mmCIF file of C-alpha atoms in Angstrom:
data_model
loop_
_atom_site.group_PDB
_atom_site.id
_atom_site.type_symbol
_atom_site.label_atom_id
_atom_site.label_comp_id
_atom_site.label_asym_id
_atom_site.label_seq_id
_atom_site.Cartn_x
_atom_site.Cartn_y
_atom_site.Cartn_z
ATOM 1 C CA MET A 1 -28.988 -17.637 -23.854
ATOM 2 C CA LYS A 2 -30.822 -15.868 -21.139
ATOM 3 C CA ARG A 3 -31.704 -17.924 -17.975
ATOM 4 C CA GLN A 4 -32.829 -17.461 -14.453
ATOM 5 C CA ILE A 5 -30.433 -18.574 -11.876
ATOM 6 C CA LEU A 6 -31.191 -19.264 -8.239
ATOM 7 C CA CYS A 7 -28.192 -18.760 -5.868
ATOM 8 C CA ILE A 8 -28.044 -20.554 -2.610
ATOM 9 C CA ASN A 9 -25.824 -19.789 0.316
ATOM 10 C CA SER A 10 -26.548 -22.197 3.060
ATOM 11 C CA GLY A 11 -25.625 -22.331 6.775
ATOM 12 C CA SER A 12 -26.353 -24.469 9.704
ATOM 13 C CA SER A 13 -29.111 -21.919 10.941
ATOM 14 C CA SER A 14 -29.939 -20.013 7.859
ATOM 15 C CA ILE A 15 -30.144 -20.051 4.135
ATOM 16 C CA LYS A 16 -29.776 -16.892 1.824
ATOM 17 C CA PHE A 17 -30.990 -17.011 -1.737
ATOM 18 C CA ALA A 18 -31.088 -14.697 -4.510
ATOM 19 C CA LEU A 19 -32.623 -14.974 -8.095
ATOM 20 C CA TYR A 20 -30.860 -13.463 -11.067
ATOM 21 C CA ALA A 21 -31.632 -13.008 -14.807
ATOM 22 C CA MET A 22 -28.435 -13.795 -16.655
ATOM 23 C CA GLY A 23 -27.355 -13.826 -20.361
ATOM 24 C CA ASP A 24 -27.378 -11.654 -23.526
ATOM 25 C CA GLY A 25 -25.416 -9.187 -21.694
ATOM 26 C CA GLU A 26 -27.950 -8.873 -18.723
ATOM 27 C CA GLU A 27 -27.082 -9.408 -15.042
ATOM 28 C CA SER A 28 -30.194 -8.409 -13.221
ATOM 29 C CA ALA A 29 -31.252 -9.194 -9.600
ATOM 30 C CA LEU A 30 -34.862 -10.352 -9.575
ATOM 31 C CA GLY A 31 -35.307 -10.995 -5.910
ATOM 32 C CA SER A 32 -33.620 -12.048 -2.658
ATOM 33 C CA GLY A 33 -34.319 -13.502 0.831
ATOM 34 C CA ALA A 34 -33.502 -15.678 3.596
ATOM 35 C CA VAL A 35 -34.623 -18.353 5.986
ATOM 36 C CA GLU A 36 -33.387 -17.506 9.482
ATOM 37 C CA ARG A 37 -33.191 -19.333 12.751
ATOM 38 C CA ILE A 38 -33.471 -22.884 11.233
ATOM 39 C CA GLY A 39 -33.875 -25.452 13.987
ATOM 40 C CA GLN A 40 -35.298 -22.980 16.462
ATOM 41 C CA SER A 41 -38.817 -22.675 17.767
ATOM 42 C CA ALA A 42 -39.462 -19.464 15.896
ATOM 43 C CA GLY A 43 -37.838 -19.061 12.450
ATOM 44 C CA ARG A 44 -38.296 -16.358 9.725
ATOM 45 C CA ILE A 45 -38.533 -16.379 6.001
ATOM 46 C CA TRP A 46 -38.625 -13.255 3.928
ATOM 47 C CA LEU A 47 -38.439 -12.348 0.240
ATOM 48 C CA GLN A 48 -38.016 -9.069 -1.605
ATOM 49 C CA ARG A 49 -38.694 -8.475 -5.280
ATOM 50 C CA ASP A 50 -39.024 -5.452 -7.307
ATOM 51 C CA GLY A 51 -38.059 -3.413 -4.310
ATOM 52 C CA ARG A 52 -41.044 -4.673 -2.289
ATOM 53 C CA THR A 53 -41.306 -7.216 0.404
ATOM 54 C CA ARG A 54 -43.389 -10.012 -1.096
ATOM 55 C CA VAL A 55 -43.056 -12.587 1.860
ATOM 56 C CA ASP A 56 -42.323 -12.013 5.494
ATOM 57 C CA ARG A 57 -43.531 -14.415 8.091
ATOM 58 C CA THR A 58 -42.477 -16.406 11.178
ATOM 59 C CA ASP A 59 -42.705 -20.287 10.981
ATOM 60 C CA ARG A 60 -40.727 -23.198 12.440
ATOM 61 C CA PHE A 61 -38.017 -24.602 9.939
ATOM 62 C CA PRO A 62 -36.819 -27.886 11.753
ATOM 63 C CA ASP A 63 -34.133 -28.639 9.226
ATOM 64 C CA GLN A 64 -32.595 -27.695 5.899
ATOM 65 C CA HIS A 65 -35.001 -29.711 3.993
ATOM 66 C CA GLU A 66 -38.028 -27.819 5.445
ATOM 67 C CA ALA A 67 -36.232 -24.521 4.893
ATOM 68 C CA LEU A 68 -35.649 -25.298 1.271
ATOM 69 C CA GLN A 69 -39.307 -26.142 0.778
ATOM 70 C CA ALA A 70 -40.370 -22.932 2.446
ATOM 71 C CA ILE A 71 -38.048 -20.970 -0.039
ATOM 72 C CA LEU A 72 -39.658 -22.830 -3.216
ATOM 73 C CA GLU A 73 -43.202 -21.951 -1.809
ATOM 74 C CA ALA A 74 -42.102 -18.322 -1.323
ATOM 75 C CA LEU A 75 -40.771 -18.083 -4.816
ATOM 76 C CA ARG A 76 -43.992 -19.378 -6.196
ATOM 77 C CA GLU A 77 -45.971 -17.079 -4.052
ATOM 78 C CA ALA A 78 -43.949 -14.089 -5.409
ATOM 79 C CA GLY A 79 -44.675 -15.055 -9.008
ATOM 80 C CA CYS A 80 -41.154 -16.459 -9.711
ATOM 81 C CA VAL A 81 -41.018 -19.225 -12.168
ATOM 82 C CA ALA A 82 -38.736 -22.455 -11.615
ATOM 83 C CA PRO A 83 -35.092 -21.420 -12.344
ATOM 84 C CA ASP A 84 -33.018 -22.793 -15.190
ATOM 85 C CA GLY A 85 -30.340 -23.521 -12.864
ATOM 86 C CA VAL A 86 -29.199 -23.441 -9.215
ATOM 87 C CA GLY A 87 -25.778 -22.318 -7.975
ATOM 88 C CA HIS A 88 -24.645 -23.278 -4.581
ATOM 89 C CA ARG A 89 -21.747 -21.735 -2.480
ATOM 90 C CA LEU A 90 -19.811 -24.417 -0.978
ATOM 91 C CA VAL A 91 -17.084 -23.437 1.285
ATOM 92 C CA SER A 92 -14.548 -26.011 0.548
ATOM 93 C CA GLY A 93 -13.918 -28.183 -2.502
ATOM 94 C CA GLY A 94 -10.958 -30.074 -0.898
ATOM 95 C CA PRO A 95 -7.966 -31.232 -2.873
ATOM 96 C CA ARG A 96 -10.288 -32.758 -5.582
ATOM 97 C CA TYR A 97 -12.364 -29.910 -6.770
ATOM 98 C CA LEU A 98 -10.076 -26.809 -7.566
ATOM 99 C CA GLU A 99 -12.553 -25.384 -9.999
ATOM 100 C CA HIS A 100 -16.361 -24.614 -9.941
ATOM 101 C CA CYS A 101 -18.379 -27.533 -11.463
ATOM 102 C CA ARG A 102 -21.625 -29.030 -12.221
ATOM 103 C CA ILE A 103 -23.189 -31.267 -9.531
ATOM 104 C CA ASP A 104 -23.680 -35.002 -10.271
ATOM 105 C CA ALA A 105 -23.876 -38.232 -8.460
ATOM 106 C CA ASP A 106 -20.072 -38.652 -8.496
ATOM 107 C CA PHE A 107 -19.570 -35.158 -7.068
ATOM 108 C CA LEU A 108 -21.995 -35.922 -4.161
ATOM 109 C CA GLU A 109 -20.175 -39.005 -3.274
ATOM 110 C CA HIS A 110 -16.762 -37.485 -3.304
ATOM 111 C CA ILE A 111 -17.460 -34.169 -1.663
ATOM 112 C CA ARG A 112 -18.383 -35.953 1.561
ATOM 113 C CA GLU A 113 -14.653 -36.928 1.889
ATOM 114 C CA TYR A 114 -14.035 -33.285 2.889
ATOM 115 C CA LEU A 115 -16.530 -32.663 5.588
ATOM 116 C CA ARG A 116 -13.781 -32.055 8.152
ATOM 117 C CA PHE A 117 -12.192 -29.333 6.103
ATOM 118 C CA ALA A 118 -15.353 -27.113 6.628
ATOM 119 C CA PRO A 119 -17.402 -28.914 9.345
ATOM 120 C CA LEU A 120 -19.590 -25.740 10.145
ATOM 121 C CA HIS A 121 -20.597 -25.322 6.479
ATOM 122 C CA LEU A 122 -20.302 -28.334 4.049
ATOM 123 C CA PRO A 123 -22.927 -30.496 5.697
ATOM 124 C CA ALA A 124 -25.728 -27.797 5.393
ATOM 125 C CA GLU A 125 -24.473 -26.947 1.989
ATOM 126 C CA ILE A 126 -24.786 -30.592 0.797
ATOM 127 C CA GLY A 127 -28.103 -30.875 2.471
ATOM 128 C CA ALA A 128 -29.381 -27.958 0.509
ATOM 129 C CA VAL A 129 -28.039 -29.503 -2.749
ATOM 130 C CA GLU A 130 -30.015 -32.827 -1.999
ATOM 131 C CA ALA A 131 -33.232 -31.005 -0.922
ATOM 132 C CA LEU A 132 -33.383 -29.097 -4.241
ATOM 133 C CA GLN A 133 -32.533 -32.254 -6.315
ATOM 134 C CA ALA A 134 -35.549 -33.989 -4.626
ATOM 135 C CA ALA A 135 -37.846 -30.880 -5.479
ATOM 136 C CA TRP A 136 -36.368 -30.204 -8.992
ATOM 137 C CA PRO A 137 -34.701 -33.466 -10.221
ATOM 138 C CA ASP A 138 -34.480 -31.996 -13.850
ATOM 139 C CA ILE A 139 -32.979 -28.637 -12.961
ATOM 140 C CA PRO A 140 -29.058 -28.632 -13.150
ATOM 141 C CA GLN A 141 -27.039 -27.613 -10.062
ATOM 142 C CA VAL A 142 -23.612 -26.006 -9.879
ATOM 143 C CA ALA A 143 -21.031 -25.928 -7.076
ATOM 144 C CA CYS A 144 -19.162 -22.753 -6.538
ATOM 145 C CA PHE A 145 -16.215 -23.005 -4.260
ATOM 146 C CA ASP A 146 -14.774 -20.437 -1.904
ATOM 147 C CA THR A 147 -11.426 -22.373 -2.073
ATOM 148 C CA ALA A 148 -11.266 -22.037 -5.982
ATOM 149 C CA PHE A 149 -9.892 -18.381 -5.950
ATOM 150 C CA HIS A 150 -6.930 -19.528 -3.849
ATOM 151 C CA ARG A 151 -5.982 -22.235 -6.173
ATOM 152 C CA THR A 152 -3.040 -19.822 -7.434
ATOM 153 C CA ILE A 153 -1.435 -19.710 -3.986
ATOM 154 C CA PRO A 154 2.142 -21.135 -4.484
ATOM 155 C CA GLU A 155 3.360 -24.244 -2.615
ATOM 156 C CA VAL A 156 5.713 -22.282 -0.455
ATOM 157 C CA ALA A 157 2.662 -20.590 1.160
ATOM 158 C CA SER A 158 0.152 -23.445 1.041
ATOM 159 C CA ARG A 159 2.275 -26.153 2.366
ATOM 160 C CA LEU A 160 2.098 -26.564 6.042
ATOM 161 C CA PRO A 161 5.179 -27.574 8.071
ATOM 162 C CA LEU A 162 3.984 -30.965 8.783
ATOM 163 C CA PRO A 163 5.145 -34.475 7.648
ATOM 164 C CA ARG A 164 4.993 -34.898 3.824
ATOM 165 C CA ASN A 165 2.435 -37.639 3.737
ATOM 166 C CA LEU A 166 -0.165 -35.090 5.187
ATOM 167 C CA TRP A 167 0.224 -32.926 2.067
ATOM 168 C CA HIS A 168 -0.585 -35.823 -0.064
ATOM 169 C CA GLU A 169 -3.843 -36.543 2.042
ATOM 170 C CA GLY A 170 -5.047 -32.934 1.407
ATOM 171 C CA VAL A 171 -3.660 -31.218 4.699
ATOM 172 C CA ARG A 172 -2.602 -27.923 3.293
ATOM 173 C CA LYS A 173 -3.731 -24.148 3.249
ATOM 174 C CA TYR A 174 -6.992 -23.784 1.093
ATOM 175 C CA GLY A 175 -8.266 -20.211 1.873
ATOM 176 C CA PHE A 176 -11.864 -19.198 2.018
ATOM 177 C CA HIS A 177 -14.113 -16.245 1.025
ATOM 178 C CA GLY A 178 -13.016 -16.826 -2.420
ATOM 179 C CA LEU A 179 -16.340 -15.842 -4.029
ATOM 180 C CA SER A 180 -16.163 -12.489 -2.322
ATOM 181 C CA TYR A 181 -12.546 -11.882 -3.370
ATOM 182 C CA GLU A 182 -13.285 -12.709 -6.903
ATOM 183 C CA TYR A 183 -16.092 -10.322 -7.082
ATOM 184 C CA ILE A 184 -13.915 -7.681 -5.560
ATOM 185 C CA VAL A 185 -11.194 -8.292 -8.120
ATOM 186 C CA SER A 186 -13.736 -8.115 -10.967
ATOM 187 C CA ARG A 187 -14.891 -4.668 -9.582
ATOM 188 C CA LEU A 188 -11.354 -3.438 -9.630
ATOM 189 C CA ALA A 189 -10.857 -4.442 -13.152
ATOM 190 C CA GLY A 190 -7.745 -2.957 -14.642
ATOM 191 C CA ALA A 191 -7.063 -1.549 -11.260
ATOM 192 C CA ALA A 192 -6.486 -4.925 -9.898
ATOM 193 C CA GLN A 193 -3.038 -4.776 -11.557
ATOM 194 C CA GLY A 194 -0.240 -4.304 -8.821
ATOM 195 C CA ARG A 195 -0.323 -5.357 -5.169
ATOM 196 C CA THR A 196 -3.669 -5.522 -3.475
ATOM 197 C CA ILE A 197 -4.885 -6.751 -0.105
ATOM 198 C CA ILE A 198 -8.394 -7.551 0.293
ATOM 199 C CA ALA A 199 -9.871 -7.530 3.848
ATOM 200 C CA HIS A 200 -13.108 -9.589 3.891
ATOM 201 C CA LEU A 201 -14.285 -8.716 7.524
ATOM 202 C CA GLY A 202 -17.535 -10.089 8.876
ATOM 203 C CA ASN A 203 -18.509 -12.795 11.417
ATOM 204 C CA GLY A 204 -16.015 -14.830 9.484
ATOM 205 C CA ALA A 205 -12.892 -12.776 8.642
ATOM 206 C CA SER A 206 -9.964 -13.163 6.384
ATOM 207 C CA LEU A 207 -7.457 -11.440 4.313
ATOM 208 C CA ALA A 208 -6.037 -12.232 0.694
ATOM 209 C CA ALA A 209 -2.807 -10.879 -0.892
ATOM 210 C CA VAL A 210 -3.554 -10.486 -4.632
ATOM 211 C CA ARG A 211 -0.948 -9.556 -7.299
ATOM 212 C CA ASP A 212 -2.380 -8.606 -10.786
ATOM 213 C CA GLY A 213 -5.551 -10.496 -9.976
ATOM 214 C CA ARG A 214 -4.132 -13.703 -8.796
ATOM 215 C CA CYS A 215 -3.995 -14.773 -5.055
ATOM 216 C CA LEU A 216 -0.625 -15.366 -3.471
ATOM 217 C CA ASP A 217 -1.508 -15.929 0.251
ATOM 218 C CA THR A 218 -4.380 -15.792 2.469
ATOM 219 C CA SER A 219 -5.052 -15.745 6.188
ATOM 220 C CA MET A 220 -7.220 -18.784 6.547
ATOM 221 C CA GLY A 221 -5.658 -22.282 6.226
ATOM 222 C CA LEU A 222 -6.941 -25.874 6.077
ATOM 223 C CA THR A 223 -10.304 -24.795 7.675
ATOM 224 C CA PRO A 224 -12.225 -21.355 8.088
ATOM 225 C CA THR A 225 -11.130 -21.570 11.861
ATOM 226 C CA GLY A 226 -7.687 -20.000 11.327
ATOM 227 C CA GLY A 227 -6.256 -16.659 10.717
ATOM 228 C CA LEU A 228 -7.851 -13.490 12.137
ATOM 229 C CA VAL A 229 -9.838 -13.327 15.335
ATOM 230 C CA MET A 230 -13.433 -13.680 14.309
ATOM 231 C CA GLY A 231 -16.911 -13.210 15.936
ATOM 232 C CA THR A 232 -16.885 -16.585 17.610
ATOM 233 C CA ARG A 233 -13.825 -18.320 16.043
ATOM 234 C CA CYS A 234 -10.304 -18.229 17.612
ATOM 235 C CA GLY A 235 -8.156 -17.622 14.471
ATOM 236 C CA ASP A 236 -4.620 -18.554 14.730
ATOM 237 C CA LEU A 237 -3.678 -20.454 17.758
ATOM 238 C CA ASP A 238 -0.512 -22.031 19.228
ATOM 239 C CA PRO A 239 -1.076 -25.885 18.652
ATOM 240 C CA GLY A 240 0.111 -26.274 22.233
ATOM 241 C CA VAL A 241 -3.178 -24.754 23.388
ATOM 242 C CA ILE A 242 -4.966 -27.699 21.684
ATOM 243 C CA LEU A 243 -2.688 -30.128 23.503
ATOM 244 C CA TYR A 244 -3.221 -28.473 26.821
ATOM 245 C CA LEU A 245 -7.020 -28.636 26.520
ATOM 246 C CA LEU A 246 -6.835 -32.366 25.627
ATOM 247 C CA GLU A 247 -4.325 -33.454 28.019
ATOM 248 C CA GLU A 248 -4.911 -31.050 30.995
ATOM 249 C CA LYS A 249 -8.696 -30.351 30.687
ATOM 250 C CA GLY A 250 -9.781 -33.528 29.333
ATOM 251 C CA TYR A 251 -11.601 -32.047 26.246
ATOM 252 C CA ASP A 252 -12.811 -34.341 23.439
ATOM 253 C CA GLY A 253 -13.160 -33.392 19.840
ATOM 254 C CA SER A 254 -16.675 -32.078 20.042
ATOM 255 C CA GLN A 255 -15.733 -29.921 23.026
ATOM 256 C CA LEU A 256 -12.750 -28.581 21.177
ATOM 257 C CA GLU A 257 -14.848 -27.789 18.197
ATOM 258 C CA ARG A 258 -17.443 -25.895 20.248
ATOM 259 C CA VAL A 259 -14.708 -23.922 22.003
ATOM 260 C CA LEU A 260 -12.748 -23.006 18.930
ATOM 261 C CA ASN A 261 -15.581 -22.221 16.552
ATOM 262 C CA HIS A 262 -18.417 -21.126 18.814
ATOM 263 C CA LEU A 263 -17.140 -19.720 22.048
ATOM 264 C CA SER A 264 -13.909 -17.810 21.134
ATOM 265 C CA GLY A 265 -13.025 -14.754 19.106
ATOM 266 C CA LEU A 266 -14.898 -11.502 19.955
ATOM 267 C CA LEU A 267 -17.320 -13.546 22.021
ATOM 268 C CA GLY A 268 -14.796 -15.347 24.194
ATOM 269 C CA ILE A 269 -12.653 -12.229 24.763
ATOM 270 C CA SER A 270 -15.528 -9.978 25.628
ATOM 271 C CA ALA A 271 -17.778 -12.366 27.451
ATOM 272 C CA ILE A 272 -20.561 -10.276 26.044
ATOM 273 C CA SER A 273 -21.119 -10.937 22.269
ATOM 274 C CA GLY A 274 -19.481 -11.940 19.097
ATOM 275 C CA ASP A 275 -21.400 -9.042 17.120
ATOM 276 C CA MET A 276 -19.352 -6.225 16.086
ATOM 277 C CA GLN A 277 -21.961 -3.622 16.193
ATOM 278 C CA THR A 278 -22.994 -4.787 19.855
ATOM 279 C CA LEU A 279 -19.430 -4.364 20.927
ATOM 280 C CA LEU A 280 -19.027 -1.002 19.411
ATOM 281 C CA ARG A 281 -22.114 0.216 21.101
ATOM 282 C CA LEU A 282 -20.897 -0.975 24.496
ATOM 283 C CA ARG A 283 -17.134 -0.154 24.170
ATOM 284 C CA GLY A 284 -17.547 3.050 26.335
ATOM 285 C CA SER A 285 -19.063 1.312 29.234
ATOM 286 C CA GLU A 286 -17.611 -2.248 29.036
ATOM 287 C CA PRO A 287 -13.815 -2.598 29.165
ATOM 288 C CA HIS A 288 -13.866 -6.187 27.882
ATOM 289 C CA ALA A 289 -15.865 -5.043 24.711
ATOM 290 C CA GLN A 290 -13.034 -2.450 24.047
ATOM 291 C CA GLN A 291 -10.397 -5.143 24.597
ATOM 292 C CA ALA A 292 -12.093 -7.498 22.094
ATOM 293 C CA LEU A 293 -12.186 -4.672 19.531
ATOM 294 C CA ASP A 294 -8.646 -3.736 20.135
ATOM 295 C CA ILE A 295 -7.535 -7.485 19.659
ATOM 296 C CA PHE A 296 -9.524 -7.736 16.575
ATOM 297 C CA ALA A 297 -7.954 -4.668 15.146
ATOM 298 C CA TYR A 298 -4.469 -5.849 16.211
ATOM 299 C CA SER A 299 -5.001 -9.178 14.712
ATOM 300 C CA ALA A 300 -6.133 -7.659 11.329
ATOM 301 C CA ARG A 301 -3.270 -5.155 11.363
ATOM 302 C CA LYS A 302 -0.700 -7.907 11.917
ATOM 303 C CA GLN A 303 -2.126 -9.891 8.935
ATOM 304 C CA ILE A 304 -2.019 -6.752 6.625
ATOM 305 C CA GLY A 305 1.667 -6.585 7.592
ATOM 306 C CA ALA A 306 2.162 -10.310 6.781
ATOM 307 C CA MET A 307 0.260 -9.976 3.489
ATOM 308 C CA THR A 308 2.341 -6.827 2.570
ATOM 309 C CA ALA A 309 5.465 -8.916 2.984
ATOM 310 C CA ALA A 310 4.019 -11.717 0.784
ATOM 311 C CA LEU A 311 3.356 -9.180 -1.952
ATOM 312 C CA GLY A 312 6.605 -7.316 -1.600
ATOM 313 C CA GLY A 313 4.648 -4.037 -0.766
ATOM 314 C CA ILE A 314 1.133 -2.712 -1.104
ATOM 315 C CA ASP A 315 -0.643 -0.437 -3.612
ATOM 316 C CA ARG A 316 -4.173 -0.859 -2.395
ATOM 317 C CA LEU A 317 -6.192 -2.016 0.503
ATOM 318 C CA VAL A 318 -9.823 -2.941 0.012
ATOM 319 C CA PHE A 319 -12.276 -3.445 2.886
ATOM 320 C CA THR A 320 -15.403 -5.495 2.254
ATOM 321 C CA GLY A 321 -17.793 -7.751 4.220
ATOM 322 C CA GLY A 322 -20.430 -6.689 6.823
ATOM 323 C CA ILE A 323 -17.718 -5.164 9.270
ATOM 324 C CA GLY A 324 -15.470 -3.868 6.476
ATOM 325 C CA GLU A 325 -18.195 -2.050 4.739
ATOM 326 C CA HIS A 326 -19.990 -0.780 7.740
ATOM 327 C CA ALA A 327 -17.838 -0.477 10.929
ATOM 328 C CA ALA A 328 -15.877 2.892 10.164
ATOM 329 C CA PRO A 329 -14.488 2.921 13.647
ATOM 330 C CA MET A 330 -12.906 -0.601 13.117
ATOM 331 C CA ARG A 331 -11.456 0.427 9.742
ATOM 332 C CA TRP A 332 -9.870 3.284 11.446
ATOM 333 C CA SER A 333 -8.380 1.277 14.409
ATOM 334 C CA ILE A 334 -7.076 -1.344 11.877
ATOM 335 C CA CYS A 335 -5.149 1.285 9.788
ATOM 336 C CA LEU A 336 -3.725 3.115 12.773
ATOM 337 C CA GLY A 337 -0.049 2.223 12.758
ATOM 338 C CA LEU A 338 0.023 1.397 9.207
ATOM 339 C CA GLU A 339 1.498 4.842 8.234
ATOM 340 C CA TYR A 340 4.891 3.408 7.739
ATOM 341 C CA LEU A 341 3.428 1.678 4.529
ATOM 342 C CA GLY A 342 2.417 5.092 3.185
ATOM 343 C CA LEU A 343 -1.294 4.466 4.248
ATOM 344 C CA GLN A 344 -3.342 7.336 5.610
ATOM 345 C CA LEU A 345 -7.042 7.358 6.156
ATOM 346 C CA ASP A 346 -9.195 10.464 5.808
ATOM 347 C CA PRO A 347 -11.398 10.505 8.774
ATOM 348 C CA GLN A 348 -14.343 12.373 6.985
ATOM 349 C CA TYR A 349 -14.166 9.926 4.065
ATOM 350 C CA ASN A 350 -14.068 6.969 6.407
ATOM 351 C CA ASP A 351 -17.076 8.129 8.525
ATOM 352 C CA THR A 352 -19.179 8.916 5.487
ATOM 353 C CA GLN A 353 -18.535 5.377 3.878
ATOM 354 C CA ALA A 354 -16.991 6.963 0.905
ATOM 355 C CA PRO A 355 -15.764 4.459 -1.855
ATOM 356 C CA ILE A 356 -12.206 5.737 -1.357
ATOM 357 C CA ILE A 357 -11.388 6.501 2.334
ATOM 358 C CA SER A 358 -7.547 7.333 2.101
ATOM 359 C CA THR A 359 -6.417 10.816 1.972
ATOM 360 C CA ASP A 360 -5.588 12.404 -1.473
ATOM 361 C CA GLY A 361 -1.818 12.232 -0.574
ATOM 362 C CA SER A 362 -1.801 8.576 0.744
ATOM 363 C CA ARG A 363 0.619 6.344 -1.202
ATOM 364 C CA VAL A 364 -1.757 3.281 -0.646
ATOM 365 C CA ARG A 365 -5.303 3.596 -1.904
ATOM 366 C CA VAL A 366 -7.781 2.387 0.741
ATOM 367 C CA GLN A 367 -11.270 1.480 -0.660
ATOM 368 C CA VAL A 368 -14.658 0.195 0.587
ATOM 369 C CA ILE A 369 -16.289 -2.011 -1.869
ATOM 370 C CA PRO A 370 -19.635 -3.888 -0.974
ATOM 371 C CA THR A 371 -19.152 -7.454 -1.980
ATOM 372 C CA ASN A 372 -21.634 -9.557 -4.061
ATOM 373 C CA GLU A 373 -20.984 -13.366 -3.692
ATOM 374 C CA ASP A 374 -24.386 -14.146 -5.275
ATOM 375 C CA LEU A 375 -23.505 -12.473 -8.581
ATOM 376 C CA ILE A 376 -20.299 -14.534 -8.816
ATOM 377 C CA ILE A 377 -22.362 -17.842 -8.218
ATOM 378 C CA ALA A 378 -24.799 -16.743 -10.911
ATOM 379 C CA ARG A 379 -22.032 -16.011 -13.430
ATOM 380 C CA HIS A 380 -20.320 -19.200 -13.072
ATOM 381 C CA THR A 381 -23.641 -21.183 -13.017
ATOM 382 C CA GLN A 382 -24.470 -19.403 -16.352
ATOM 383 C CA ARG A 383 -21.233 -20.159 -17.782
ATOM 384 C CA LEU A 384 -21.158 -23.951 -16.801
ATOM 385 C CA LEU A 385 -24.699 -24.416 -18.154
ATOM 386 C CA ASP A 386 -23.735 -22.783 -21.416
ATOM 387 C CA SER A 387 -20.643 -25.022 -21.730
ATOM 388 C CA ALA A 388 -22.570 -28.240 -20.991
ATOM 389 C CA PRO A 389 -23.169 -30.693 -23.732
ATOM 390 C CA LYS A 390 -26.480 -30.283 -25.594
ATOM 391 C CA ASP A 391 -27.998 -33.531 -24.260
ATOM 392 C CA SER A 392 -27.164 -32.554 -20.655
ATOM 393 C CA PRO A 393 -30.228 -31.818 -18.513
#
């Protein structure tokens, strides 16, 4: 059955959306857009359809509800009919939701138990679900979890070295960016056999170790704060630093959250910006910008080494995400020093954004593949709607 699926990717300050026609062998993007700067004095909404900008205006969007209402109005303005289903990216499903699922009242009750596992993301994502329920009460909605891809991680990698009772309370490694990783694996198809490390590098950044299409380890842990150095997040940190900030500096929970998630990473190191392109532009004149870039590359290089150990070797390295796809100097810096793995980049291929950027003689194939989380959301939404009982809405 052919359906139109609306894909929603909500954040605290923006909502991205895409509309797909799915079914009968078709996977067609019908339009996409975003509401930006939610909660600020001057926001923006835009929508593109059929290769043309149909909506692009500034307005004030005080909260998620107002932003969702603006999206529905923009879709009508662009001539889009109400969708047959809505798929939402949810960053974490906690220990209960290991698979993508349809959203019902029971789900909304239980997902709130895991807000602390993704405090930057889940509140806005749940708000988007509720806003669309109010607007379209009869249209089914689906939750697609970034954590679902990582459910195959063995306990030896997912269990944290903490008292055993905490494991039973859900304190474990979950991993994130799973929708992106799932898309990359689908693009590799038969080539996914073997040992692949996928580097999803953006403002949030992580790596996944994948063998024969199954995830064996990943760099993020209980929350999206851990792992690599990121735009404004610290990544892995000695727990003693947290104790120091609590006991010596008098920080409370909200101050810690602000420092670790909003003031650290590239922004904290450079004291300039958490934006990769800004730092690349300033690296020649600002030593702190160059230092932030060096630490980012070093962090990623170390994690590639760790993931290689988890896989027992490496056959393929895939870069994706905004930085992975577009920041050629950063890909080069990350790969410098990995020659011992049999990995060698071709500078011309790398600079020109070629799909394969390793040399012809490199034992490790290095690829750049643009990700598409929306398509994965649309696929799972279509699948779950198709499998629903006939009397389901």
